[in-house]
Every structure is written in C-alpha cells, then in structure tokens.
Amino acid sequence: MRKRVTIEMIAKDAGVSKMTVSRAINNPEKLKRGTLIRILNSMKKHEYKPRFVARILAGSRSNTFGFIVKSNEDFVIPPFYGECVRAASNWFKKHSYRSMIFNMSDEQSASLFIDYVNSGLIDGLILFEGTHEKSLLKALKSNDIPVVLVGEDPEGTYDFYSVSSNNYNGARMAVEYLIAKGSREICYITGIGTKPSVEERLRAYTDVMCEHNLEAISVPAENTLRGGVKAVEELIEKHPSFDALFCFTDLIAIGALRGLRKRGFDVPKDVRVVGFDNIHISEYVFPSLTTVSQDMTLMGEIAARTLLQIMDETQPNDSEKHVKLPTRLIIRESA
Amino acid sequence: MRKRVTIEMIAKDAGVSKMTVSRAINNPEKLKRGTLIRILNSMKKHEYKPRFVARILAGSRSNTFGFIVKSNEDFVIPPFYGECVRAASNWFKKHSYRSMIFNMSDEQSASLFIDYVNSGLIDGLILFEGTHEKSLLKALKSNDIPVVLVGEDPEGTYDFYSVSSNNYNGARMAVEYLIAKGSREICYITGIGTKPSVEERLRAYTDVMCEHNLEAISVPAENTLRGGVKAVEELIEKHPSFDALFCFTDLIAIGALRGLRKRGFDVPKDVRVVGFDNIHISEYVFPSLTTVSQDMTLMGEIAARTLLQIMDETQPNDSEKHVKLPTRLIIRESA
DNA sequence: TTGTAGGCGTTATCAT
DNA sequence: ATGATAACGCCTACAA
C-alpha cells in the first residue's frame, strides 16, 4: 500500500505552507499565478486527492445529497422512484452536486444512513413516499437536515417541502374513463398503508363510483407483481362479475394482467385494466397498459431544485411549499 | 440546531476520560461493569452518536461495503444486478456489515465514489459487469481496495476474484432447446461491447448452430426494452423468415416480444423467444418468458462471502478465484 | 499574497 | 481498569 499523499507533502514539495495548498484547492483565485501552478503541478505529480472525511471533519460541506428509497420484492429501486431519482440526480449534477441512493429496507441500512447524515456526509435529502416514517422525519427535523418529500407528508406535522402528483384527479380520470368506455362493475385494487397516495386514489375511485350510482368494491394488495396476481384471485373469488380493474400502481396492474390471463379472462375484452404511474415497462407488456402517468422527471427536478433553494439561504426562495403536479391518462391496449 | 454531542461531553458527564468512553463503545469488555453502565446511561441520556467521519479519520474501518452498478435506460438499478445486490447485502447484514450502492452512470458519480473509497469510507467493493473499466480496476488495484467482480474480468490482467454464471453452457442450453422444439431459423439478438458474457453467449449460439448445420444470424442491441424492439425490426427487415429468437437478456427479450406483436407475429406459434437472466418480471409478461436462469441470490452471496474472506486475513481463505455458477433453463410460454 | 496556531471528534499508544 | 498525549488531514481565523 502506497503511503497516503497528504496536503502536507504537497506543501513541502511545492515549497509553501499547507494553507496555501488548501487555498489552491478551495480559493485558487486568491493565489499568485506562479504559486498556484506550482502547487497544481505538484498535486498532479503526486496524484494528490484531498481526503474527503478530513474535509468534512474540518467543517466543509459534502456537496452531496441523498435519496431515500424503499425497496420492494420486485425491485431494489422501484421503477417509479428510479425515474425521479434519475431526474433529480441529473439536476444536481448540472449544479455540480453529487448524490447517492440509500435504500431503506431494514435497520442496518437505516443505521448507515443515520451515520452519514449526522456526520455531515450528506447535505440534504429527498425522501420518497414509503419512507416517511415519523421517527425518521423527526430525527431529520431535529438535526436541521434540509429535506424534500416526494409524495405528501402523511402527518403534515413536520412542515417539510413536498412534491407529489395530484392523485385524486389522476384516479378520477382513470375511473371516469372506464365508465365512459362502458364498464360498470369496476373494482379497485388499492394499496396498503395510510399513505396519502393510497387514500386519495381510493377516495377518488369511491367518489366517482358513487356519483354514477355504481358499487365501489376494493381489495388491498402489496405493491408488487405478485400482489396484483393475488388481488385478482381474491376478486374472482368474491366478485366474479367485474368487468374492469383499476389498480393502485402499474406493478399491481401488470400482476393483475397475469392473474386474469391465468383464469382465462381476456384483457380488454372481458376486463379492462388501468394502472397508475406509467413506468417504462408498462408500454411493453401485453396488452400494453393504459395508465395514469405521473411526470417523474418533473417531480425529480422540482424536488432537487427545491432542495437547493432551501439550502442556499442567500437566494430568494420562490419554491412552493407543496407542489402538486397534474397527471395524464395514457391510453393503450388494456382499456 | 442543537449543539453536537461529542465524546468529550459524555466523558465529562460520566466523570471519566474520553478514552474510557471510546472503550465503552469499542471494547466494552475491558471496562469495569459500573463504569460501563454509567457511560452507557450518559450516552443514552444525551443521545450521543459517535461521529462517523471522525472515527474514520482516526483510523477505524467503516465496516461498509459498496456495490458499483451501471444504470440503463429502463432502470436505475437493473433487476438482474438488483437481485444480486439484495442477496449480497443481506449477507453483509448478517455479518454486521453495511453496504451501499453506487450507480456509476457518469463522471460525477465516479468522483463521489472515488472520494469515498480513498477516504476510507468503503472497506471493499463488489463491481458488476458493465463497470469493469480498465481505469477503474487499475485505480482500485493500486489503492489496495479489496474487490470482487460479478461477471468475469474482461482483461484478467488485474487478477481480481470473480463470480459469474456459466454463460456458454447457459446459452447452449437455450439454443439446443429451440432446435429440439423444431426451430431452424434461429436468430440471436446479442449484446453490445466486449464483455465476456456477450462474447460467450454469442460463441455458444454460433457453435450450436454450426454443429447443426444451421446458419447463425445475429444482430446487436442495447440491453434495454427498446433495444429489443429495434433489433426485431432490423431482423424483420433483413431476415424475415426466422422462427425463433434467442436474446442476450430478458430485457431485450421482453422488448422483442413487443416488437414481434407489433408486426403481427404470434409468440410462440410463429416465433419462439428465449431470454437470459430470469428476472422477476419475466414470469409475468405475456407470453411468460422462457429463459436461462442465473442464480442471482447465490452469486450475490458468494461475492459477499468472498469479499469478507479476502479482507479477513486471519482466516484461511478457501474462496475460489473464479467461481462459475451453473444455469438452468426455465421453460414458460414463449418457447 | 502567504503563514501560524488551533480545532474538528475520534482512536492508538504508552503510561499509570 | 483508566488516563494523557499525540495523531488522523483538513480548514478557519487571525496574523504577517
């Protein structure tokens, strides 16, 4: 193992003090041209890289942001969050910040992430729905970590900035579309938990059905492919006469497609199916999925931009506290 | 912002020196019961958390491992790697290590990761195929970072440990199966680049076709859904009479299914399709995908176990240098 | 424009 | 079993 190259060695080599080398790195404009060049050369020659942890310990910003995402059975980074992350991460990059993903799937990952945060390794965070646990939010708040939520804050008690889609309108569109197409016995495969997205989409479904004097029937499912299959089976058991399914997510919908086929149903002839999210693969499955599209790229960008604004107190902050993005109905083969 | 709780404050509060508190954290067995309890209580009272970066700077291990994964157009963490990561990460967890994912998609992410590694924030790495770039491997080698490759080392020059599937045998199985089923005009949608997996699967395809006096026709595709669609279009253009497709990955195969359907081909009646990887979703698409299964869980576990063995020099190291895992043909609806 | 001294929070080493 | 001191590598504040 080669011995580590430190700032001190560069200083000695370039015939200056450590401080001058430090300036060469952080405020090069404050140095005389000659000195700067000499130092730069020496750094290159010795392949000097400042040691990240030392800078942090001495008080520097990390210029690094984190994403906290919850895995599911099918994906370590579920596609919907993945696209938001990609967009946010590009935004950060454009502004010379770096970013990294923490997948919060267990205690162990949580501990790592907490260590990072309270060590100064992370300057700010974007939390995706599913990770908005009270204890976590509280910890972040009390440590003064800048945070933006993707998805609404379930409690609202911590007053974080948030970016989400208009879940209610999106779900309404989907159900109204199914009704317009002639479906009457529309069942809803809902999500699990008390997340706002779950509650709003369910409420929209119930409202629309009610407005049309149709019976609202919903069953819950894990947000996974398998969850979709199981929900369909439950539905066939309990309400075999449905002629359409609205699903909490595309993942569930794709599972539902499989479940329906297994039982001999044709989509869309026997049963129309609509999902939510418009993840990449929904366009490729058969039948391709009619779905409510969330603009993940825009969500990611807004989340990133908001976070930067929160942190940069010198700039005027024109970010809305709670952004709600419109959704679009994407009509494909399944309904 | 609450003032940071440091080891010094705990020491004062518990009436001992910093060193003793440090011991309470790292070698509790060396303390007298009473002292230990007093310190522990004080730590709890003040919600003391050791500062990660300070420990690292002072010479501690991070007990953290990293995964380096390459994103693609469809997924930030492609499903195949995702499953390996999940398995490896569980293995680490079981041994009280933590892990994190770096997605190497650009310069910016690379810089973060390099900072981490040469700061001591990462004790070892698992690199997935697609990230085995010469410059990276060289840097890791010269910094003495313990590394395990998933997928074979394309160069072989750096002598890293590696875990991969037997790509050649897997691909042979697939092609032989297609022939046994009666297909004769079997085209291969191959991958891009010079990765061993690309070369071996292609070689297997060519060999088998040759052994049966069949013409080998292959077109390259990006490893994405869209790549599959495009390859099918190219194939229909150039060799419209094919009756089977073997695809470099499931992602490509799923794209191919869509491409075929768009052009009115029925799978498997007109064209049989076989993929490679057996990612989760392949079981759910329609027709469900016949594919060559790699045991991602086992790969992940072996990679993790090997890495731990490399690092722990006290233990005898019984890891093979280059593990090659067997594959299985999973027969479903598409062929 | 450049240098000096001190501190960031922890652990290692050597004492006691 | 516990403590004192130095070291890790960098940056801030002040001085020259």
XYZ file of C-alpha atoms (C1' of nucleotides) in Angstrom:
702
model
C 0.000 0.000 0.000
C 1.458 3.273 -1.108
C 1.642 5.800 1.626
C -1.129 8.339 1.531
C -0.354 11.642 -0.114
C -1.377 14.447 2.228
C -1.683 18.139 1.875
C 1.457 18.474 3.912
C 3.569 16.602 1.423
C 2.324 18.744 -1.395
C 3.080 21.830 0.659
C 6.608 20.711 1.265
C 7.115 19.701 -2.336
C 5.824 23.000 -3.652
C 7.703 24.955 -1.040
C 4.679 26.559 0.551
C 2.550 26.050 3.647
C -0.397 23.705 3.954
C -2.700 26.667 3.961
C -1.563 27.766 0.560
C -2.237 24.358 -0.841
C -5.641 24.417 0.750
C -6.303 27.697 -0.987
C -5.158 26.286 -4.261
C -7.974 23.806 -3.864
C -10.719 25.996 -2.474
C -9.902 29.569 -3.497
C -7.451 29.368 -6.335
C -8.190 32.963 -7.303
C -6.544 34.171 -4.140
C -3.140 32.869 -5.107
C -0.451 34.292 -7.258
C -0.432 32.617 -10.621
C 3.005 31.149 -10.199
C 2.379 29.631 -6.816
C -0.889 28.168 -7.993
C 0.658 26.487 -10.971
C 3.495 25.116 -8.913
C 1.059 23.616 -6.455
C -1.226 22.243 -9.134
C 1.691 20.556 -10.793
C 2.822 19.020 -7.575
C -0.679 17.755 -6.874
C -0.854 16.148 -10.249
C 2.593 14.668 -9.931
C 1.785 13.009 -6.638
C -1.783 12.167 -7.622
C -2.929 14.036 -4.588
C -6.605 13.735 -3.677
C -7.879 15.640 -0.650
C -9.255 13.267 1.893
C -12.983 13.613 1.986
C -13.520 12.723 5.637
C -10.863 15.142 6.775
C -12.539 17.983 4.947
C -15.881 17.102 6.403
C -14.477 16.876 9.882
C -12.901 20.265 9.448
C -16.248 21.700 8.577
C -16.694 21.564 4.844
C -19.904 20.790 3.089
C -20.041 17.473 1.348
C -21.906 18.829 -1.665
C -23.656 15.526 -1.673
C -27.350 14.805 -1.479
C -29.093 11.594 -0.645
C -32.189 9.815 -1.843
C -34.012 7.502 0.485
C -35.986 4.860 -1.293
C -37.841 1.811 -0.115
C -37.239 -1.446 -1.950
C -39.914 -3.909 -2.787
C -39.980 -7.577 -3.604
C -39.518 -6.996 -7.303
C -37.034 -4.153 -7.401
C -34.309 -2.775 -5.198
C -35.166 0.603 -6.639
C -38.769 0.505 -7.850
C -39.001 1.974 -11.360
C -41.201 4.874 -10.429
C -38.805 6.172 -7.817
C -35.921 5.273 -10.032
C -37.009 7.707 -12.699
C -37.438 10.501 -10.169
C -34.023 9.757 -8.784
C -32.516 9.869 -12.216
C -34.031 13.254 -12.952
C -33.096 14.735 -9.589
C -29.667 13.332 -9.822
C -29.166 14.916 -13.239
C -30.292 18.205 -11.862
C -27.802 18.014 -9.039
C -25.079 17.053 -11.425
C -25.825 20.062 -13.561
C -25.198 22.209 -10.499
C -22.034 20.371 -9.510
C -23.547 18.470 -6.652
C -23.350 14.765 -6.238
C -25.948 12.379 -4.998
C -26.393 8.887 -3.745
C -29.172 6.449 -3.060
C -29.915 4.862 0.271
C -32.331 2.046 0.096
C -34.115 1.874 3.330
C -35.107 -1.718 3.608
C -34.064 -2.569 7.128
C -32.444 -1.469 10.339
C -28.970 -1.920 9.021
C -29.455 0.428 6.119
C -31.089 2.918 8.409
C -28.088 2.928 10.693
C -25.726 3.599 7.846
C -27.797 6.395 6.608
C -28.128 7.976 10.054
C -24.375 7.789 10.482
C -23.931 9.570 7.212
C -26.387 12.265 7.977
C -25.104 13.126 11.370
C -21.530 13.015 10.220
C -22.053 15.715 7.663
C -21.596 13.365 4.746
C -24.969 14.354 3.353
C -26.072 17.960 2.959
C -29.707 17.302 2.214
C -32.204 14.601 1.436
C -35.025 13.656 -0.842
C -37.329 11.137 0.775
C -39.667 9.075 -1.311
C -43.074 8.017 -0.215
C -42.897 4.828 1.761
C -40.014 6.135 3.855
C -41.918 8.917 5.538
C -41.813 7.343 8.920
C -42.473 9.556 11.821
C -39.319 8.684 13.716
C -37.167 9.375 10.694
C -38.826 12.665 9.909
C -38.468 13.738 13.475
C -34.793 12.894 13.565
C -34.176 14.839 10.387
C -36.095 17.812 11.623
C -34.299 17.955 14.920
C -30.942 17.712 13.185
C -31.864 20.514 10.860
C -31.309 18.449 7.743
C -32.852 20.046 4.676
C -35.448 17.657 3.329
C -37.861 17.477 0.441
C -40.520 14.805 0.305
C -41.658 13.153 -2.880
C -45.220 12.259 -2.099
C -47.161 14.131 0.517
C -46.186 14.259 4.147
C -48.626 11.887 5.787
C -48.597 13.757 9.048
C -48.024 17.241 7.879
C -46.689 17.838 11.347
C -43.131 18.474 10.342
C -43.773 21.010 7.713
C -41.401 19.723 5.053
C -41.477 20.807 1.465
C -43.124 18.241 -0.761
C -43.711 17.345 -4.395
C -46.432 14.980 -5.444
C -48.881 14.248 -8.203
C -52.497 15.065 -7.996
C -53.513 11.582 -7.029
C -57.158 12.387 -6.652
C -57.598 13.838 -10.117
C -55.497 11.154 -11.695
C -57.564 8.381 -10.204
C -60.787 10.145 -11.127
C -59.710 10.329 -14.734
C -58.996 6.648 -14.786
C -62.316 5.594 -13.321
C -64.304 8.035 -15.402
C -62.571 6.753 -18.485
C -63.546 3.195 -17.638
C -67.143 4.238 -17.138
C -67.149 6.136 -20.398
C -65.902 3.018 -22.115
C -68.926 1.174 -20.805
C -67.594 -0.626 -17.774
C -69.935 -0.755 -14.821
C -68.557 -3.293 -12.418
C -65.249 -1.636 -11.801
C -63.211 -2.961 -8.902
C -60.244 -1.210 -7.406
C -57.075 -2.886 -6.238
C -55.843 -0.458 -3.650
C -52.542 -0.094 -1.854
C -51.631 -0.943 1.701
C -50.949 1.552 4.429
C -52.061 5.061 5.167
C -50.002 6.926 2.631
C -51.795 9.906 1.135
C -51.465 8.409 -2.339
C -53.332 5.324 -1.181
C -56.031 7.317 0.484
C -56.541 9.825 -2.301
C -56.751 7.359 -5.109
C -59.196 5.266 -3.141
C -61.281 8.289 -2.340
C -61.375 9.318 -5.979
C -62.462 5.845 -7.010
C -65.184 5.752 -4.384
C -66.400 9.228 -5.249
C -66.681 8.565 -8.947
C -68.427 5.243 -8.464
C -70.809 6.846 -6.046
C -71.556 9.702 -8.406
C -72.575 7.159 -11.010
C -74.537 5.041 -8.589
C -72.150 2.177 -9.011
C -70.997 -0.075 -6.277
C -67.441 0.500 -5.108
C -65.520 -2.675 -4.398
C -61.887 -2.626 -3.481
C -59.323 -5.097 -2.280
C -55.875 -4.247 -0.973
C -52.628 -5.560 -2.438
C -48.935 -5.302 -1.798
C -47.373 -3.016 -4.347
C -45.741 -5.876 -6.256
C -46.368 -8.063 -9.269
C -47.384 -10.902 -7.022
C -49.655 -8.590 -5.106
C -51.564 -7.966 -8.319
C -51.999 -11.644 -9.036
C -53.232 -12.365 -5.548
C -55.671 -9.492 -5.549
C -57.187 -10.720 -8.804
C -57.637 -14.131 -7.321
C -59.335 -12.712 -4.306
C -61.555 -10.642 -6.518
C -62.548 -13.566 -8.713
C -63.425 -15.442 -5.588
C -65.553 -12.701 -4.111
C -66.910 -10.678 -7.021
C -66.523 -12.728 -10.156
C -68.618 -10.416 -12.286
C -66.304 -7.414 -12.522
C -65.667 -6.021 -15.957
C -62.862 -3.605 -15.163
C -59.971 -3.196 -12.744
C -58.350 -0.016 -11.662
C -55.048 -0.647 -9.917
C -53.123 1.398 -7.403
C -49.909 1.043 -9.442
C -48.622 -0.311 -12.722
C -46.765 -3.032 -10.897
C -50.011 -4.292 -9.428
C -51.700 -3.895 -12.788
C -49.089 -5.980 -14.553
C -49.559 -8.651 -11.920
C -53.296 -8.365 -12.438
C -52.904 -8.902 -16.165
C -51.140 -12.121 -15.452
C -53.721 -13.175 -12.861
C -56.568 -12.513 -15.262
C -54.966 -14.438 -18.063
C -54.305 -17.352 -15.804
C -58.031 -17.511 -15.129
C -58.909 -17.203 -18.776
C -60.019 -13.605 -18.874
C -59.197 -11.576 -21.927
C -57.978 -8.036 -21.451
C -59.524 -5.733 -22.521
C -62.420 -7.726 -23.976
C -63.619 -9.295 -20.743
C -61.969 -6.958 -18.313
C -60.445 -3.547 -18.805
C -57.365 -2.776 -16.741
C -55.904 0.588 -15.830
C -52.781 1.206 -13.779
C -51.083 4.199 -12.226
C -47.544 5.602 -12.645
C -46.659 4.875 -16.243
C -43.411 3.131 -15.579
C -41.277 2.283 -18.558
C -42.192 -1.313 -18.900
C -45.944 -0.693 -18.996
C -45.612 0.190 -22.620
C -44.019 -3.156 -23.409
C -46.183 -5.696 -21.591
C -49.101 -7.271 -23.394
C -51.618 -5.884 -23.512
C -49.770 -2.622 -23.080
C -51.076 -0.835 -20.071
C -53.493 2.038 -20.040
C -52.385 4.065 -17.079
C -52.294 7.356 -15.267
C -48.975 8.983 -15.946
C -47.056 10.857 -13.308
C -44.341 13.126 -14.586
C -41.471 11.556 -12.739
C -38.852 13.627 -14.463
C -40.515 16.838 -13.459
C -41.073 15.587 -9.928
C -37.441 14.741 -9.582
C -36.322 18.059 -10.962
C -38.604 20.057 -8.754
C -37.543 18.085 -5.714
C -33.900 18.738 -6.489
C -34.408 22.368 -7.278
C -36.398 22.931 -4.127
C -33.739 21.290 -2.021
C -31.050 23.515 -3.489
C -33.162 26.565 -2.810
C -33.807 25.593 0.773
C -30.111 25.232 1.365
C -28.971 28.354 -0.323
C -30.223 30.961 2.072
C -28.694 33.794 0.111
C -31.114 33.334 -2.747
C -34.750 34.310 -2.524
C -36.769 31.176 -2.105
C -39.591 31.010 -4.592
C -40.407 27.343 -4.086
C -43.939 26.437 -3.260
C -44.234 24.505 -0.070
C -46.351 21.727 -1.535
C -46.261 21.217 -5.254
C -48.935 19.049 -6.824
C -48.326 18.043 -10.392
C -51.046 17.205 -12.889
C -51.360 13.698 -14.253
C -52.289 12.423 -17.684
C -54.244 9.409 -18.794
C -52.212 7.314 -21.212
C -54.467 5.137 -23.289
C -53.014 1.904 -24.565
C -54.316 -1.589 -25.157
C -55.508 -2.723 -21.764
C -58.505 -0.423 -21.550
C -29.511 23.466 15.690
C -28.671 21.633 18.865
C -25.031 21.569 19.632
C -23.324 18.370 18.688
C -22.853 15.867 21.475
C -19.248 14.753 21.489
C -17.364 12.039 23.239
C -15.823 14.699 25.411
C -19.140 15.762 26.833
C -20.054 12.215 27.657
C -16.688 11.758 29.306
C -17.199 14.791 31.462
C -20.745 13.827 32.317
C -19.751 10.306 33.287
C -16.678 11.510 35.153
C -14.173 9.598 33.038
C -11.749 10.336 30.221
C -12.570 10.324 26.545
C -10.605 7.149 26.162
C -12.820 5.306 28.550
C -15.884 6.345 26.664
C -14.228 5.210 23.484
C -13.637 1.870 25.112
C -17.215 1.651 26.211
C -18.069 1.824 22.547
C -15.401 -0.378 21.055
C -14.219 -2.707 23.789
C -16.876 -2.729 26.471
C -15.469 -5.922 27.950
C -12.373 -4.059 29.074
C -14.307 -1.826 31.439
C -15.489 -2.341 34.949
C -19.171 -3.043 34.999
C -20.027 0.074 36.948
C -18.110 2.458 34.728
C -19.590 0.916 31.642
C -23.124 1.306 32.845
C -22.555 4.869 33.898
C -21.192 5.726 30.474
C -23.926 3.878 28.641
C -26.533 5.757 30.574
C -24.945 9.057 29.847
C -24.764 8.243 26.171
C -28.405 7.381 26.107
C -29.358 10.467 28.068
C -27.569 12.771 25.671
C -28.471 10.749 22.588
C -24.810 10.525 21.799
C -23.871 9.134 18.386
C -20.193 8.771 17.531
C -19.317 10.814 14.536
C -18.592 8.515 11.661
C -16.079 10.686 9.834
C -14.066 11.290 12.968
C -13.737 7.594 13.592
C -12.646 7.016 10.041
C -10.104 9.780 10.198
C -8.721 8.322 13.371
C -8.204 5.040 11.641
C -11.266 2.887 12.109
C -12.731 0.668 9.485
C -16.044 1.761 8.103
C -17.493 -1.732 8.068
C -19.214 -0.666 4.928
C -19.070 -2.196 1.509
C -20.054 -0.749 -1.800
C -21.712 -2.051 -4.921
C -20.965 -0.420 -8.229
C -23.725 -0.820 -10.733
C -24.347 0.629 -14.138
C -27.789 2.056 -14.861
C -29.606 1.610 -18.097
C -32.367 3.437 -19.855
C -35.090 1.416 -18.175
C -33.793 1.011 -14.670
C -31.503 2.879 -12.328
C -30.621 -0.493 -10.874
C -31.279 -3.147 -13.497
C -33.244 -6.026 -11.999
C -30.581 -8.633 -12.507
C -27.960 -6.684 -10.594
C -30.593 -5.635 -8.126
C -31.218 -9.182 -7.038
C -27.524 -9.859 -6.609
C -27.179 -6.706 -4.595
C -30.054 -7.707 -2.409
C -28.531 -11.084 -1.681
C -25.057 -9.728 -1.046
C -26.416 -7.001 1.078
C -28.321 -9.495 3.208
C -25.196 -11.498 3.621
C -23.280 -8.461 4.815
C -26.053 -7.568 7.156
C -25.968 -10.999 8.678
C -22.333 -10.377 9.495
C -22.929 -6.891 10.824
C -21.556 -5.072 7.861
C -23.392 -2.407 5.980
C -23.475 -1.738 2.318
C -24.432 0.864 -0.198
C -24.971 1.160 -3.912
C -23.108 3.479 -6.222
C -24.613 3.775 -9.608
C -21.884 4.541 -11.975
C -23.613 6.375 -14.752
C -21.332 9.332 -15.254
C -18.272 11.242 -14.197
C -19.966 12.868 -11.288
C -20.942 9.610 -9.663
C -17.478 8.281 -10.276
C -15.940 11.198 -8.444
C -18.126 10.645 -5.430
C -17.284 7.057 -5.324
C -13.563 7.670 -5.667
C -13.712 10.175 -2.822
C -15.405 7.598 -0.696
C -13.001 4.875 -1.437
C -9.880 6.844 -0.848
C -11.255 8.367 2.293
C -11.736 5.030 3.936
C -15.484 5.248 3.827
C -15.668 1.974 1.955
C -13.796 -1.133 3.015
C -14.379 -3.192 -0.086
C -16.285 -3.347 -3.315
C -18.391 -5.562 -5.491
C -18.288 -4.458 -9.110
C -20.925 -5.617 -11.518
C -20.286 -6.327 -15.126
C -20.548 -3.182 -17.159
C -18.410 -1.260 -14.700
C -15.242 -3.233 -15.247
C -13.411 -0.424 -16.879
C -9.718 -0.678 -17.055
C -9.006 2.670 -15.446
C -11.278 1.898 -12.538
C -9.847 -1.537 -11.965
C -6.360 -0.141 -12.081
C -7.156 2.552 -9.561
C -8.678 0.044 -7.195
C -5.772 -2.308 -7.531
C -3.192 0.354 -6.894
C -5.072 1.547 -3.837
C -5.265 -1.945 -2.471
C -9.027 -1.943 -2.281
C -10.442 -5.434 -1.870
C -12.641 -6.131 -4.862
C -14.837 -8.923 -6.147
C -16.197 -8.850 -9.660
C -19.614 -10.140 -10.593
C -19.130 -11.233 -14.167
C -15.730 -12.147 -15.457
C -12.827 -9.788 -15.565
C -12.613 -8.850 -19.219
C -8.904 -8.292 -19.076
C -7.891 -10.763 -16.499
C -4.888 -8.544 -16.041
C -5.679 -7.402 -12.556
C -6.285 -10.750 -11.049
C -9.419 -9.969 -9.090
C -11.704 -12.563 -7.621
C -14.817 -13.055 -9.692
C -18.198 -14.736 -9.665
C -20.148 -15.374 -12.819
C -22.544 -17.768 -14.444
C -21.540 -20.261 -16.995
C -22.668 -18.152 -19.894
C -21.526 -20.564 -22.521
C -23.419 -23.536 -21.195
C -26.491 -21.458 -20.465
C -26.670 -20.154 -23.986
C -26.059 -23.599 -25.428
C -28.985 -24.972 -23.492
C -31.232 -22.281 -24.823
C -30.300 -22.768 -28.444
C -30.365 -26.530 -28.229
C -33.789 -26.356 -26.679
C -35.057 -24.233 -29.542
C -33.675 -26.699 -32.044
C -35.208 -29.602 -30.164
C -38.539 -27.821 -30.319
C -38.246 -27.741 -34.075
C -36.961 -24.233 -34.754
C -34.404 -23.988 -37.513
C -34.066 -20.332 -38.371
C -32.948 -19.144 -35.006
C -31.602 -15.624 -34.818
C -29.669 -14.227 -31.915
C -30.024 -10.727 -30.539
C -26.666 -10.179 -28.973
C -25.341 -7.557 -26.585
C -23.054 -4.651 -27.253
C -19.475 -4.369 -26.130
C -16.725 -6.811 -25.375
C -17.911 -8.147 -22.059
C -17.215 -11.834 -21.568
C -20.925 -12.528 -21.153
C -21.581 -11.062 -24.577
C -18.790 -12.998 -26.167
C -19.524 -16.322 -24.529
C -23.221 -16.373 -25.246
C -22.591 -15.431 -28.822
C -19.972 -18.112 -29.152
C -22.310 -20.720 -27.724
C -25.029 -19.709 -30.148
C -22.676 -19.840 -33.092
C -21.239 -23.169 -32.021
C -24.590 -24.861 -31.612
C -25.947 -23.519 -34.878
C -22.809 -24.643 -36.630
C -22.969 -28.105 -35.111
C -26.458 -28.452 -36.563
C -25.512 -27.003 -39.906
C -27.757 -24.052 -39.353
C -26.989 -20.522 -40.335
C -26.067 -18.231 -37.472
C -27.530 -14.762 -37.762
C -27.141 -12.221 -35.027
C -27.879 -8.556 -34.566
C -26.681 -6.436 -31.684
C -28.964 -4.499 -29.344
C -28.686 -2.186 -26.393
C -29.600 -4.060 -23.272
C -32.957 -2.329 -22.915
C -36.594 -2.892 -23.770
C -36.321 -0.538 -26.654
C -33.203 -2.287 -27.802
C -35.237 -5.460 -28.155
C -37.895 -3.774 -30.247
C -35.366 -2.213 -32.553
C -33.452 -5.418 -33.038
C -36.625 -7.223 -34.030
C -37.359 -4.567 -36.573
C -33.918 -4.861 -38.012
C -34.283 -8.601 -38.157
C -37.651 -8.474 -39.872
C -36.102 -6.191 -42.396
C -33.106 -8.354 -43.096
C -34.150 -11.911 -42.343
C -37.913 -12.056 -42.248
C -38.098 -15.826 -42.187
C -36.765 -16.518 -38.670
C -38.817 -18.822 -36.496
C -37.069 -18.290 -33.187
C -35.183 -15.628 -31.294
C -32.640 -16.115 -28.610
C -31.932 -12.894 -26.734
C -28.909 -11.743 -24.784
C -31.099 -10.733 -21.820
C -34.670 -10.867 -20.607
C -34.963 -7.128 -21.009
C -34.166 -7.448 -24.685
C -36.478 -10.429 -24.950
C -39.384 -8.530 -23.454
C -38.757 -5.762 -25.925
C -38.615 -8.359 -28.666
C -41.994 -9.770 -27.638
C -43.453 -6.339 -28.095
C -41.700 -5.812 -31.389
C -42.955 -9.128 -32.723
C -46.509 -8.471 -31.684
C -46.433 -5.074 -33.302
C -45.581 -6.766 -36.569
C -48.280 -9.393 -36.128
C -46.134 -12.339 -35.115
C -47.532 -14.721 -32.570
C -45.229 -15.997 -29.869
C -44.595 -18.879 -29.638
C -46.626 -20.068 -32.625
C -44.793 -18.088 -35.277
C -41.654 -17.326 -33.370
C -40.234 -18.846 -30.225
C -38.434 -16.473 -27.889
C -35.906 -17.257 -25.191
C -34.225 -14.771 -22.884
C -31.391 -14.847 -20.387
C -31.293 -13.900 -16.682
C -34.721 -14.827 -15.376
C -35.532 -11.505 -13.826
C -38.678 -11.295 -11.748
C -40.923 -9.750 -14.287
C -40.249 -12.353 -16.955
C -42.710 -14.622 -15.255
C -45.448 -12.008 -15.504
C -45.225 -10.725 -19.035
C -47.274 -12.361 -21.758
C -46.320 -14.746 -23.033
C -44.284 -15.506 -19.959
C -40.666 -15.796 -20.885
C -38.718 -18.974 -21.357
C -35.276 -18.053 -20.195
C -31.905 -19.114 -18.886
C -31.864 -18.571 -15.174
C -28.844 -17.265 -13.357
C -28.859 -17.813 -9.637
C -28.565 -14.200 -8.635
C -29.027 -14.888 -4.979
C -26.187 -17.328 -4.924
C -23.993 -15.032 -6.975
C -24.595 -12.210 -4.550
C -23.894 -14.378 -1.557
C -20.716 -15.804 -2.952
C -19.499 -12.360 -3.931
C -20.141 -11.080 -0.428
C -18.619 -14.081 1.253
C -15.544 -13.902 -0.910
C -15.067 -10.248 -0.157
C -15.247 -10.869 3.566
C -12.718 -13.645 3.266
C -10.307 -11.524 1.294
C -10.419 -8.864 3.952
C -10.102 -11.058 6.953
C -6.523 -12.148 6.677
C -6.634 -14.075 9.902
C -8.968 -16.684 8.444
C -7.837 -19.253 5.939
C -9.095 -18.243 2.549
C -10.891 -21.077 0.851
C -12.527 -18.975 -1.849
C -12.004 -19.994 -5.419
C -10.514 -17.282 -7.511
C -13.080 -17.525 -10.290
C -16.402 -19.091 -9.482
C -18.648 -20.099 -12.361
C -22.176 -20.973 -11.433
C -24.404 -23.318 -13.398
C -27.517 -22.020 -15.114
C -30.934 -23.573 -15.612
C -33.368 -23.371 -18.454
C -36.749 -22.152 -17.256
C -39.454 -23.166 -19.657
C -42.523 -20.987 -19.827
C -44.890 -19.861 -22.544
C -42.672 -18.052 -25.019
C -40.847 -21.124 -26.285
C -0.419 37.000 -1.034
C 1.047 33.748 2.348
C 1.923 31.651 7.051
C 0.863 30.142 12.097
C -1.917 28.154 15.538
C -5.732 25.736 16.782
C -9.661 22.914 16.322
C -12.981 19.310 14.149
C -14.098 14.181 17.155
C -12.265 10.064 17.396
C -8.727 6.243 18.302
C -3.722 4.382 19.251
C -0.012 4.234 22.133
C 2.056 4.338 26.065
C 1.644 5.204 30.899
C -0.080 4.565 35.497
C -9.010 -0.593 34.597
C -8.240 4.068 33.269
C -5.838 8.335 31.684
C -2.692 11.691 28.994
C -0.997 12.807 24.707
C -0.447 12.627 20.021
C -2.151 11.694 15.585
C -5.531 11.391 11.599
C -5.777 15.509 7.307
C -8.022 19.334 6.505
C -9.993 24.188 7.251
C -10.969 28.743 9.814
C -9.374 32.763 11.913
C -6.110 35.637 12.577
C -1.506 37.444 11.774
C 2.273 38.984 8.991
